[in-house]
Amino acid sequence: MQKSLHIDANKCTGCLQCEMACSYENHGVFNISKSRIKVFNFEHAGRKVPYTCTQCSEAWCMTACPVDAIRIDAGTGAKAVHEDICVGCKVCTIACPFGTVNYIAETGKVQKCDLCGGEPACADACPTGAITYVDADWTGLDKMRAWAGKTDTQPRATA
Amino acid sequence: MAWNRKLLRVDLSKGTCKAEPLNMEWAQEYLGQRGLATKYFVEEVDPKVDPLAPENKLIMTTGPLTGTVASTGGRYSVVTKGALTGAIACSNSGGYFGAELKFSGWDMIIFEGKSPKPVYLSIEDDKVELRDASHLWGKTVFQTEEIIKSSHQDPQIRVSSIGRSGENGVLFACVVNDLHRAAGRSGVGTVMGSKNLKAVAVRGKSGSGGALKDAKGFMAATKAAKKVLADNAVTGQGLPKYGTQVLMNVINEMGALPTRNHRDVQFEDARKISGEAMHEKRPTDGKTHLVTNAACFGCTIACGRISRIDETHFSVVNKPQYWGASGGLEYEAAWALGAANGVGDLEALQYVNVLCNEDGFDPITFGATIAAAMELYDLGILTKEQIGLEAPFGSAQALVELAQMTAQGIGFGKELGMGSARLCAKYGRPELSMGVKKQEFPAYDSRGIQGMGLGYATSNRGACHLRAYTVASEVLGIPVKTDPLVTEGKADLVKAFQDATSVFDSAGVCAFTTFAWSLADLQPQLDTACEGDWTMEKLALLGERIWNMERLFNNAAGFTAKDDDLPPRLKTEAAKTGPAKGLVNGIDKMRPEYYKARGWTPEGVPTKETLDRLGL
Ligand code: SF4
Ligand code: SF4
């Protein structure tokens, strides 16, 4: 079964434990400026929204890479950057419509979410369940359940 | 990394910024944040200094767990001699600023002197500079943050600043970060304003965590501690759902909700301003007051409240800038702006709370000062002409207008800006100021919760709930239930809470973790992060050392046992209703017991043996 990250922004509190976990997992430091997941704060709406790579099936970044440095991980289906091949041309950062591939000046390479090899650190760190790692075919299950629950409580039109 | 081992010294008079190694010997004895910064402070500043003189210093400080994955590890503190109190001040704040400061590679910033013109400090990792702030002077906290972010073209900068009240000399001005988190009490923002320092803007890309003592152990210890918070009814359910406002109805039922300047101990409209009410749909627009809860950096509790004011409420009609979501209400503010004045209008309280954030003044002292003014008005000592409007208890209109006047520093707002102690003294009724060491009480009446009276009277920063939150024990049974109506055993209880809290404050975590964590939950996190051997014994002694160090400073500043006292109302006017009916606070009985438990003389001075034992 392929799994994918599922984000429910309504549950997010903006604690940034996910960003901390990501930077620690991938860089061995606590440094949110190196995180591959970002939580945006829409102050006046009172909303916090976590955002990261959705692992497109036909990944724009992968298609754009001239040296074939972004490849599908057979185990997870993640589009992973192979740092030893990446030449830091940044074409993928332009190709990605969502901005989730980013250049790291320090290494001269790009980075993006690779699902941590199947155990995403952000999902593990999130205290609220805003980020979960679920069956890729059923990311809509929670929403369906919620709406189904609402339908169920509607009074019938005719008695 | 537990410590960055580096502090920044900013001489505002000369306009210089200098890096210094952190004193790691002191770090072993005082840990960080409150403890370590106070150590620097007492070593460098004359206790008799005028808080608003250039010779006073102001320290912004992080703890060893700030900027780590430890739950609530985002706290920072502002340490100085308080403008309101003249006592040692340490005001703690959450949000994101503290972690960002740590990420920028510094542990603390010591500000000294006074800038000849308004400036702000800009920090981008090692790149540190004082910049002109004349365009920011006169601006609110909200405007300041927005202008700095856009002029630096970096939305990820974190800003801590003062509003107009800090510039205008309101004696209870705060330092506000991330729009609605504040180092709130004792007038630390007033001191910042007196130095012509408008703001600190930080961007940290260096990060922390390179050299934890035992990284694997730390990840395991912090994970286990997070589970303790999640499994606890208060930190796992009550606080995320209702915030600190979970307390409003509880404390009211206990007969410990100070009402109308402590004339009463129960508020008939408590329900209307409670956490529960914030979840109810308004008849006007069908929306709930509360929009969502929110966390500070790293916090897995998320007590924060984000609310939206009713657009049709009189306070915000034609003011669309207040219609969006904003921080509040938390319990202390809801009480001080509400019950303390007899105002039961939730929307009015939130509007005034937003003004407190926007212009940076402490809602607790402000609300309690309004309460004192309303009592003076009620007694005919202050008139409509003097105040500029009618100000009876319960008037939301008066609360709103007086808050606007205080924010802008106009009319009677200037007198309110002195705080209740100076206001009541000016009008010949000093006994009507409800506070200790010129700082107003928070939201617990010490006739119904006896231990809090002793905690208030002996708090080193003036009346405060965050130095010894015995409510945990006396009301919630944490760690053990004690009877709130008796004085027996409270001396030891208060001492234990004061010492333990000193450690939590010095670590860089939030005091609210202590609903679930004891020192035994904090210890493994510190021991795996910080180099050295951090045993329970070492931490317990460290807490006591910090408390006594603060006490010595206050004694040298001129405070005596006489200042460890409550206003006469709490000692002579019995509670009229509720479980504490007929009771006054037994402070005169508890004080000598407390001095003894502390190893102090009957005059409240630490004995030589005590100082030797603590290495002071
Ligand atoms: S860890 Fe979860 S709750 Fe915290 S910021 Fe990330 S997504 Fe939001
Ligand atoms: S418990 Fe509340 S105040 Fe403390 S860190 Fe968490 S959100 Fe901030």
mmCIF file of N, CA, C and O in Angstrom, chain B residues 306-388:
data_model
loop_
_atom_site.group_PDB
_atom_site.id
_atom_site.type_symbol
_atom_site.label_atom_id
_atom_site.label_comp_id
_atom_site.label_asym_id
_atom_site.label_seq_id
_atom_site.Cartn_x
_atom_site.Cartn_y
_atom_site.Cartn_z
ATOM 1 N N ILE B 306 -7.439 32.525 19.963
ATOM 2 C CA ILE B 306 -7.562 33.497 18.878
ATOM 3 C C ILE B 306 -9.054 33.737 18.699
ATOM 4 O O ILE B 306 -9.815 32.794 18.474
ATOM 5 N N SER B 307 -9.447 34.999 18.826
ATOM 6 C CA SER B 307 -10.876 35.310 18.820
ATOM 7 C C SER B 307 -11.206 36.411 17.831
ATOM 8 O O SER B 307 -10.325 37.109 17.338
ATOM 9 N N ARG B 308 -12.491 36.536 17.573
ATOM 10 C CA ARG B 308 -12.941 37.602 16.684
ATOM 11 C C ARG B 308 -14.065 38.373 17.377
ATOM 12 O O ARG B 308 -15.014 37.789 17.881
ATOM 13 N N ILE B 309 -13.902 39.701 17.396
ATOM 14 C CA ILE B 309 -14.899 40.543 18.055
ATOM 15 C C ILE B 309 -16.137 40.675 17.164
ATOM 16 O O ILE B 309 -16.025 40.729 15.939
ATOM 17 N N ASP B 310 -17.269 40.738 17.796
ATOM 18 C CA ASP B 310 -18.539 40.974 17.105
ATOM 19 C C ASP B 310 -18.481 42.348 16.411
ATOM 20 O O ASP B 310 -18.322 43.373 17.068
ATOM 21 N N GLU B 311 -18.628 42.331 15.088
ATOM 22 C CA GLU B 311 -18.476 43.591 14.332
ATOM 23 C C GLU B 311 -19.505 44.647 14.696
ATOM 24 O O GLU B 311 -19.312 45.833 14.431
ATOM 25 N N THR B 312 -20.620 44.203 15.289
ATOM 26 C CA THR B 312 -21.660 45.179 15.624
ATOM 27 C C THR B 312 -21.505 45.728 17.040
ATOM 28 O O THR B 312 -22.274 46.577 17.465
ATOM 29 N N HIS B 313 -20.497 45.253 17.757
ATOM 30 C CA HIS B 313 -20.317 45.720 19.128
ATOM 31 C C HIS B 313 -19.916 47.192 19.142
ATOM 32 O O HIS B 313 -19.144 47.634 18.297
ATOM 33 N N PHE B 314 -20.420 47.932 20.126
ATOM 34 C CA PHE B 314 -20.195 49.386 20.128
ATOM 35 C C PHE B 314 -18.716 49.773 20.080
ATOM 36 O O PHE B 314 -18.336 50.797 19.522
ATOM 37 N N SER B 315 -17.850 48.920 20.639
ATOM 38 C CA SER B 315 -16.437 49.274 20.710
ATOM 39 C C SER B 315 -15.754 49.303 19.344
ATOM 40 O O SER B 315 -14.759 49.999 19.165
ATOM 41 N N VAL B 316 -16.271 48.537 18.374
ATOM 42 C CA VAL B 316 -15.565 48.429 17.089
ATOM 43 C C VAL B 316 -16.390 48.869 15.874
ATOM 44 O O VAL B 316 -15.957 48.682 14.734
ATOM 45 N N VAL B 317 -17.541 49.452 16.125
ATOM 46 C CA VAL B 317 -18.340 49.935 15.002
ATOM 47 C C VAL B 317 -17.493 50.938 14.209
ATOM 48 O O VAL B 317 -16.823 51.787 14.792
ATOM 49 N N ASN B 318 -17.471 50.784 12.910
ATOM 50 C CA ASN B 318 -16.657 51.659 12.036
ATOM 51 C C ASN B 318 -15.152 51.531 12.253
ATOM 52 O O ASN B 318 -14.399 52.421 11.895
ATOM 53 N N LYS B 319 -14.714 50.435 12.885
ATOM 54 C CA LYS B 319 -13.263 50.235 13.033
ATOM 55 C C LYS B 319 -12.892 48.856 12.477
ATOM 56 O O LYS B 319 -12.614 47.931 13.241
ATOM 57 N N PRO B 320 -12.911 48.723 11.157
ATOM 58 C CA PRO B 320 -12.675 47.387 10.562
ATOM 59 C C PRO B 320 -11.322 46.787 10.926
ATOM 60 O O PRO B 320 -11.153 45.573 10.852
ATOM 61 N N GLN B 321 -10.375 47.634 11.341
ATOM 62 C CA GLN B 321 -9.052 47.079 11.698
ATOM 63 C C GLN B 321 -9.146 46.137 12.896
ATOM 64 O O GLN B 321 -8.220 45.369 13.157
ATOM 65 N N TYR B 322 -10.263 46.185 13.632
ATOM 66 C CA TYR B 322 -10.414 45.287 14.786
ATOM 67 C C TYR B 322 -11.345 44.107 14.498
ATOM 68 O O TYR B 322 -11.718 43.378 15.412
ATOM 69 N N TRP B 323 -11.735 43.936 13.247
ATOM 70 C CA TRP B 323 -12.698 42.881 12.943
ATOM 71 C C TRP B 323 -12.052 41.531 12.673
ATOM 72 O O TRP B 323 -12.721 40.509 12.649
ATOM 73 N N GLY B 324 -10.745 41.515 12.440
ATOM 74 C CA GLY B 324 -10.072 40.249 12.147
ATOM 75 C C GLY B 324 -9.809 39.458 13.420
ATOM 76 O O GLY B 324 -10.088 39.910 14.532
ATOM 77 N N ALA B 325 -9.261 38.259 13.235
ATOM 78 C CA ALA B 325 -8.934 37.426 14.384
ATOM 79 C C ALA B 325 -7.716 37.991 15.110
ATOM 80 O O ALA B 325 -6.800 38.521 14.488
ATOM 81 N N SER B 326 -7.728 37.887 16.436
ATOM 82 C CA SER B 326 -6.593 38.398 17.207
ATOM 83 C C SER B 326 -6.489 37.638 18.534
ATOM 84 O O SER B 326 -7.408 36.915 18.912
ATOM 85 N N GLY B 327 -5.362 37.819 19.207
ATOM 86 C CA GLY B 327 -5.118 37.052 20.430
ATOM 87 C C GLY B 327 -6.036 37.416 21.579
ATOM 88 O O GLY B 327 -6.398 38.564 21.754
ATOM 89 N N GLY B 328 -6.413 36.424 22.397
ATOM 90 C CA GLY B 328 -7.212 36.629 23.599
ATOM 91 C C GLY B 328 -8.520 35.886 23.514
ATOM 92 O O GLY B 328 -8.858 35.353 22.467
ATOM 93 N N LEU B 329 -9.277 35.847 24.573
ATOM 94 C CA LEU B 329 -8.944 36.278 25.928
ATOM 95 C C LEU B 329 -8.334 35.140 26.717
ATOM 96 O O LEU B 329 -8.773 34.010 26.592
ATOM 97 N N GLU B 330 -7.364 35.439 27.530
ATOM 98 C CA GLU B 330 -6.934 34.435 28.490
ATOM 99 C C GLU B 330 -7.482 34.843 29.856
ATOM 100 O O GLU B 330 -7.981 35.960 30.031
ATOM 101 N N TYR B 331 -7.374 33.913 30.806
ATOM 102 C CA TYR B 331 -8.095 34.081 32.065
ATOM 103 C C TYR B 331 -7.731 35.352 32.829
ATOM 104 O O TYR B 331 -8.606 36.093 33.286
ATOM 105 N N GLU B 332 -6.443 35.613 32.979
ATOM 106 C CA GLU B 332 -6.049 36.764 33.785
ATOM 107 C C GLU B 332 -6.614 38.066 33.213
ATOM 108 O O GLU B 332 -7.092 38.926 33.952
ATOM 109 N N ALA B 333 -6.544 38.189 31.887
ATOM 110 C CA ALA B 333 -7.044 39.406 31.249
ATOM 111 C C ALA B 333 -8.561 39.485 31.363
ATOM 112 O O ALA B 333 -9.119 40.546 31.661
ATOM 113 N N ALA B 334 -9.233 38.363 31.133
ATOM 114 C CA ALA B 334 -10.695 38.354 31.213
ATOM 115 C C ALA B 334 -11.144 38.746 32.614
ATOM 116 O O ALA B 334 -12.106 39.494 32.807
ATOM 117 N N TRP B 335 -10.403 38.258 33.625
ATOM 118 C CA TRP B 335 -10.737 38.623 34.991
ATOM 119 C C TRP B 335 -10.470 40.113 35.263
ATOM 120 O O TRP B 335 -11.321 40.832 35.767
ATOM 121 N N ALA B 336 -9.238 40.552 34.920
ATOM 122 C CA ALA B 336 -8.836 41.914 35.293
ATOM 123 C C ALA B 336 -9.690 42.963 34.598
ATOM 124 O O ALA B 336 -10.058 43.984 35.186
ATOM 125 N N LEU B 337 -9.997 42.719 33.314
ATOM 126 C CA LEU B 337 -10.789 43.697 32.582
ATOM 127 C C LEU B 337 -12.270 43.521 32.899
ATOM 128 O O LEU B 337 -13.041 44.462 32.805
ATOM 129 N N GLY B 338 -12.644 42.302 33.318
ATOM 130 C CA GLY B 338 -14.048 41.997 33.556
ATOM 131 C C GLY B 338 -14.451 42.009 35.014
ATOM 132 O O GLY B 338 -14.866 43.033 35.552
ATOM 133 N N ALA B 339 -14.306 40.860 35.671
ATOM 134 C CA ALA B 339 -14.800 40.711 37.048
ATOM 135 C C ALA B 339 -14.259 41.795 37.980
ATOM 136 O O ALA B 339 -14.992 42.339 38.813
ATOM 137 N N ALA B 340 -12.988 42.134 37.833
ATOM 138 C CA ALA B 340 -12.383 43.115 38.729
ATOM 139 C C ALA B 340 -13.130 44.442 38.694
ATOM 140 O O ALA B 340 -13.144 45.193 39.669
ATOM 141 N N ASN B 341 -13.746 44.755 37.538
ATOM 142 C CA ASN B 341 -14.503 46.011 37.393
ATOM 143 C C ASN B 341 -16.000 45.789 37.369
ATOM 144 O O ASN B 341 -16.757 46.723 37.155
ATOM 145 N N GLY B 342 -16.402 44.543 37.487
ATOM 146 C CA GLY B 342 -17.823 44.229 37.400
ATOM 147 C C GLY B 342 -18.372 44.328 35.981
ATOM 148 O O GLY B 342 -19.567 44.500 35.785
ATOM 149 N N VAL B 343 -17.492 44.231 34.972
ATOM 150 C CA VAL B 343 -17.949 44.323 33.581
ATOM 151 C C VAL B 343 -18.150 42.917 33.010
ATOM 152 O O VAL B 343 -17.211 42.124 32.957
ATOM 153 N N GLY B 344 -19.355 42.617 32.570
ATOM 154 C CA GLY B 344 -19.673 41.272 32.091
ATOM 155 C C GLY B 344 -19.869 41.212 30.589
ATOM 156 O O GLY B 344 -20.593 40.378 30.082
ATOM 157 N N ASP B 345 -19.210 42.100 29.845
ATOM 158 C CA ASP B 345 -19.384 42.202 28.394
ATOM 159 C C ASP B 345 -18.149 41.621 27.694
ATOM 160 O O ASP B 345 -17.120 42.288 27.559
ATOM 161 N N LEU B 346 -18.268 40.373 27.260
ATOM 162 C CA LEU B 346 -17.140 39.637 26.676
ATOM 163 C C LEU B 346 -16.496 40.387 25.502
ATOM 164 O O LEU B 346 -15.265 40.450 25.380
ATOM 165 N N GLU B 347 -17.322 40.970 24.638
ATOM 166 C CA GLU B 347 -16.783 41.652 23.446
ATOM 167 C C GLU B 347 -15.966 42.880 23.859
ATOM 168 O O GLU B 347 -14.910 43.153 23.291
ATOM 169 N N ALA B 348 -16.450 43.592 24.855
ATOM 170 C CA ALA B 348 -15.719 44.779 25.326
ATOM 171 C C ALA B 348 -14.368 44.362 25.898
ATOM 172 O O ALA B 348 -13.345 45.015 25.667
ATOM 173 N N LEU B 349 -14.366 43.257 26.625
ATOM 174 C CA LEU B 349 -13.113 42.784 27.222
ATOM 175 C C LEU B 349 -12.108 42.426 26.133
ATOM 176 O O LEU B 349 -10.925 42.746 26.225
ATOM 177 N N GLN B 350 -12.594 41.745 25.081
ATOM 178 C CA GLN B 350 -11.671 41.358 24.010
ATOM 179 C C GLN B 350 -11.136 42.595 23.291
ATOM 180 O O GLN B 350 -9.953 42.669 22.978
ATOM 181 N N TYR B 351 -11.985 43.576 23.071
ATOM 182 C CA TYR B 351 -11.522 44.798 22.407
ATOM 183 C C TYR B 351 -10.411 45.455 23.241
ATOM 184 O O TYR B 351 -9.357 45.816 22.722
ATOM 185 N N VAL B 352 -10.640 45.577 24.533
ATOM 186 C CA VAL B 352 -9.635 46.218 25.390
ATOM 187 C C VAL B 352 -8.370 45.360 25.448
ATOM 188 O O VAL B 352 -7.248 45.875 25.436
ATOM 189 N N ASN B 353 -8.551 44.062 25.440
ATOM 190 C CA ASN B 353 -7.393 43.159 25.417
ATOM 191 C C ASN B 353 -6.554 43.381 24.156
ATOM 192 O O ASN B 353 -5.319 43.409 24.198
ATOM 193 N N VAL B 354 -7.226 43.565 23.028
ATOM 194 C CA VAL B 354 -6.497 43.830 21.784
ATOM 195 C C VAL B 354 -5.756 45.169 21.888
ATOM 196 O O VAL B 354 -4.608 45.293 21.458
ATOM 197 N N LEU B 355 -6.400 46.165 22.503
ATOM 198 C CA LEU B 355 -5.702 47.448 22.701
ATOM 199 C C LEU B 355 -4.444 47.253 23.552
ATOM 200 O O LEU B 355 -3.407 47.859 23.297
ATOM 201 N N CYS B 356 -4.548 46.412 24.574
ATOM 202 C CA CYS B 356 -3.388 46.133 25.430
ATOM 203 C C CYS B 356 -2.243 45.539 24.605
ATOM 204 O O CYS B 356 -1.083 45.910 24.782
ATOM 205 N N ASN B 357 -2.575 44.627 23.682
ATOM 206 C CA ASN B 357 -1.548 44.053 22.815
ATOM 207 C C ASN B 357 -1.036 45.099 21.823
ATOM 208 O O ASN B 357 0.150 45.216 21.567
ATOM 209 N N GLU B 358 -1.962 45.832 21.264
ATOM 210 C CA GLU B 358 -1.621 46.779 20.201
ATOM 211 C C GLU B 358 -0.694 47.885 20.702
ATOM 212 O O GLU B 358 0.242 48.281 20.005
ATOM 213 N N ASP B 359 -0.962 48.377 21.905
ATOM 214 C CA ASP B 359 -0.107 49.445 22.411
ATOM 215 C C ASP B 359 0.750 49.020 23.587
ATOM 216 O O ASP B 359 1.403 49.847 24.221
ATOM 217 N N GLY B 360 0.746 47.715 23.885
ATOM 218 C CA GLY B 360 1.718 47.178 24.820
ATOM 219 C C GLY B 360 1.556 47.626 26.259
ATOM 220 O O GLY B 360 2.473 48.212 26.824
ATOM 221 N N PHE B 361 0.404 47.345 26.869
ATOM 222 C CA PHE B 361 0.321 47.526 28.318
ATOM 223 C C PHE B 361 -0.367 46.339 28.966
ATOM 224 O O PHE B 361 -1.178 45.661 28.370
ATOM 225 N N ASP B 362 0.006 46.104 30.223
ATOM 226 C CA ASP B 362 -0.379 44.900 30.952
ATOM 227 C C ASP B 362 -1.860 44.929 31.322
ATOM 228 O O ASP B 362 -2.286 45.777 32.096
ATOM 229 N N PRO B 363 -2.651 43.989 30.772
ATOM 230 C CA PRO B 363 -4.085 44.013 31.083
ATOM 231 C C PRO B 363 -4.388 43.751 32.558
ATOM 232 O O PRO B 363 -5.415 44.204 33.056
ATOM 233 N N ILE B 364 -3.505 43.045 33.269
ATOM 234 C CA ILE B 364 -3.798 42.776 34.682
ATOM 235 C C ILE B 364 -3.720 44.075 35.480
ATOM 236 O O ILE B 364 -4.676 44.476 36.146
ATOM 237 N N THR B 365 -2.581 44.748 35.385
ATOM 238 C CA THR B 365 -2.450 46.000 36.131
ATOM 239 C C THR B 365 -3.434 47.050 35.630
ATOM 240 O O THR B 365 -4.051 47.766 36.413
ATOM 241 N N PHE B 366 -3.625 47.104 34.315
ATOM 242 C CA PHE B 366 -4.563 48.094 33.786
ATOM 243 C C PHE B 366 -5.968 47.847 34.327
ATOM 244 O O PHE B 366 -6.624 48.755 34.848
ATOM 245 N N GLY B 367 -6.453 46.601 34.229
ATOM 246 C CA GLY B 367 -7.801 46.285 34.693
ATOM 247 C C GLY B 367 -7.965 46.580 36.171
ATOM 248 O O GLY B 367 -8.964 47.159 36.611
ATOM 249 N N ALA B 368 -6.941 46.197 36.941
ATOM 250 C CA ALA B 368 -7.024 46.415 38.386
ATOM 251 C C ALA B 368 -6.959 47.901 38.726
ATOM 252 O O ALA B 368 -7.521 48.343 39.729
ATOM 253 N N THR B 369 -6.292 48.675 37.890
ATOM 254 C CA THR B 369 -6.240 50.122 38.121
ATOM 255 C C THR B 369 -7.591 50.760 37.813
ATOM 256 O O THR B 369 -8.052 51.663 38.521
ATOM 257 N N ILE B 370 -8.259 50.261 36.774
ATOM 258 C CA ILE B 370 -9.628 50.714 36.484
ATOM 259 C C ILE B 370 -10.531 50.398 37.682
ATOM 260 O O ILE B 370 -11.354 51.213 38.102
ATOM 261 N N ALA B 371 -10.341 49.202 38.249
ATOM 262 C CA ALA B 371 -11.159 48.809 39.401
ATOM 263 C C ALA B 371 -10.971 49.797 40.546
ATOM 264 O O ALA B 371 -11.939 50.214 41.191
ATOM 265 N N ALA B 372 -9.723 50.178 40.790
ATOM 266 C CA ALA B 372 -9.455 51.141 41.869
ATOM 267 C C ALA B 372 -10.087 52.486 41.541
ATOM 268 O O ALA B 372 -10.705 53.134 42.403
ATOM 269 N N ALA B 373 -9.969 52.915 40.279
ATOM 270 C CA ALA B 373 -10.561 54.198 39.872
ATOM 271 C C ALA B 373 -12.073 54.163 40.023
ATOM 272 O O ALA B 373 -12.701 55.137 40.451
ATOM 273 N N MET B 374 -12.673 53.031 39.676
ATOM 274 C CA MET B 374 -14.129 52.911 39.794
ATOM 275 C C MET B 374 -14.552 52.961 41.266
ATOM 276 O O MET B 374 -15.599 53.501 41.598
ATOM 277 N N GLU B 375 -13.724 52.397 42.134
ATOM 278 C CA GLU B 375 -14.071 52.479 43.551
ATOM 279 C C GLU B 375 -13.935 53.931 44.046
ATOM 280 O O GLU B 375 -14.785 54.428 44.780
ATOM 281 N N LEU B 376 -12.881 54.612 43.620
ATOM 282 C CA LEU B 376 -12.720 56.019 43.996
ATOM 283 C C LEU B 376 -13.901 56.853 43.486
ATOM 284 O O LEU B 376 -14.384 57.767 44.150
ATOM 285 N N TYR B 377 -14.377 56.496 42.294
ATOM 286 C CA TYR B 377 -15.535 57.181 41.723
ATOM 287 C C TYR B 377 -16.784 56.881 42.544
ATOM 288 O O TYR B 377 -17.565 57.767 42.898
ATOM 289 N N ASP B 378 -16.918 55.623 42.900
ATOM 290 C CA ASP B 378 -18.067 55.178 43.693
ATOM 291 C C ASP B 378 -18.115 55.894 45.044
ATOM 292 O O ASP B 378 -19.182 56.212 45.568
ATOM 293 N N LEU B 379 -16.932 56.165 45.602
ATOM 294 C CA LEU B 379 -16.852 56.824 46.907
ATOM 295 C C LEU B 379 -16.951 58.345 46.784
ATOM 296 O O LEU B 379 -16.891 59.061 47.788
ATOM 297 N N GLY B 380 -17.034 58.829 45.569
ATOM 298 C CA GLY B 380 -17.129 60.268 45.355
ATOM 299 C C GLY B 380 -15.800 60.991 45.439
ATOM 300 O O GLY B 380 -15.743 62.221 45.467
ATOM 301 N N ILE B 381 -14.705 60.239 45.477
ATOM 302 C CA ILE B 381 -13.386 60.878 45.576
ATOM 303 C C ILE B 381 -12.922 61.340 44.196
ATOM 304 O O ILE B 381 -12.318 62.387 44.041
ATOM 305 N N LEU B 382 -13.219 60.545 43.196
ATOM 306 C CA LEU B 382 -12.986 60.973 41.812
ATOM 307 C C LEU B 382 -14.342 61.331 41.217
ATOM 308 O O LEU B 382 -15.329 60.617 41.423
ATOM 309 N N THR B 383 -14.377 62.432 40.472
ATOM 310 C CA THR B 383 -15.652 62.863 39.897
ATOM 311 C C THR B 383 -15.657 62.677 38.392
ATOM 312 O O THR B 383 -14.614 62.449 37.772
ATOM 313 N N LYS B 384 -16.844 62.819 37.842
ATOM 314 C CA LYS B 384 -17.009 62.724 36.390
ATOM 315 C C LYS B 384 -16.124 63.755 35.693
ATOM 316 O O LYS B 384 -15.536 63.472 34.644
ATOM 317 N N GLU B 385 -16.020 64.932 36.290
ATOM 318 C CA GLU B 385 -15.222 65.995 35.666
ATOM 319 C C GLU B 385 -13.745 65.592 35.628
ATOM 320 O O GLU B 385 -13.056 65.792 34.634
ATOM 321 N N GLN B 386 -13.269 65.012 36.726
ATOM 322 C CA GLN B 386 -11.853 64.621 36.772
ATOM 323 C C GLN B 386 -11.544 63.508 35.775
ATOM 324 O O GLN B 386 -10.513 63.516 35.120
ATOM 325 N N ILE B 387 -12.442 62.531 35.717
ATOM 326 C CA ILE B 387 -12.189 61.375 34.847
ATOM 327 C C ILE B 387 -12.519 61.700 33.393
ATOM 328 O O ILE B 387 -11.887 61.185 32.475
ATOM 329 N N GLY B 388 -13.509 62.571 33.226
ATOM 330 C CA GLY B 388 -13.912 62.904 31.855
ATOM 331 C C GLY B 388 -15.124 62.114 31.412
ATOM 332 O O GLY B 388 -15.637 62.301 30.317
#
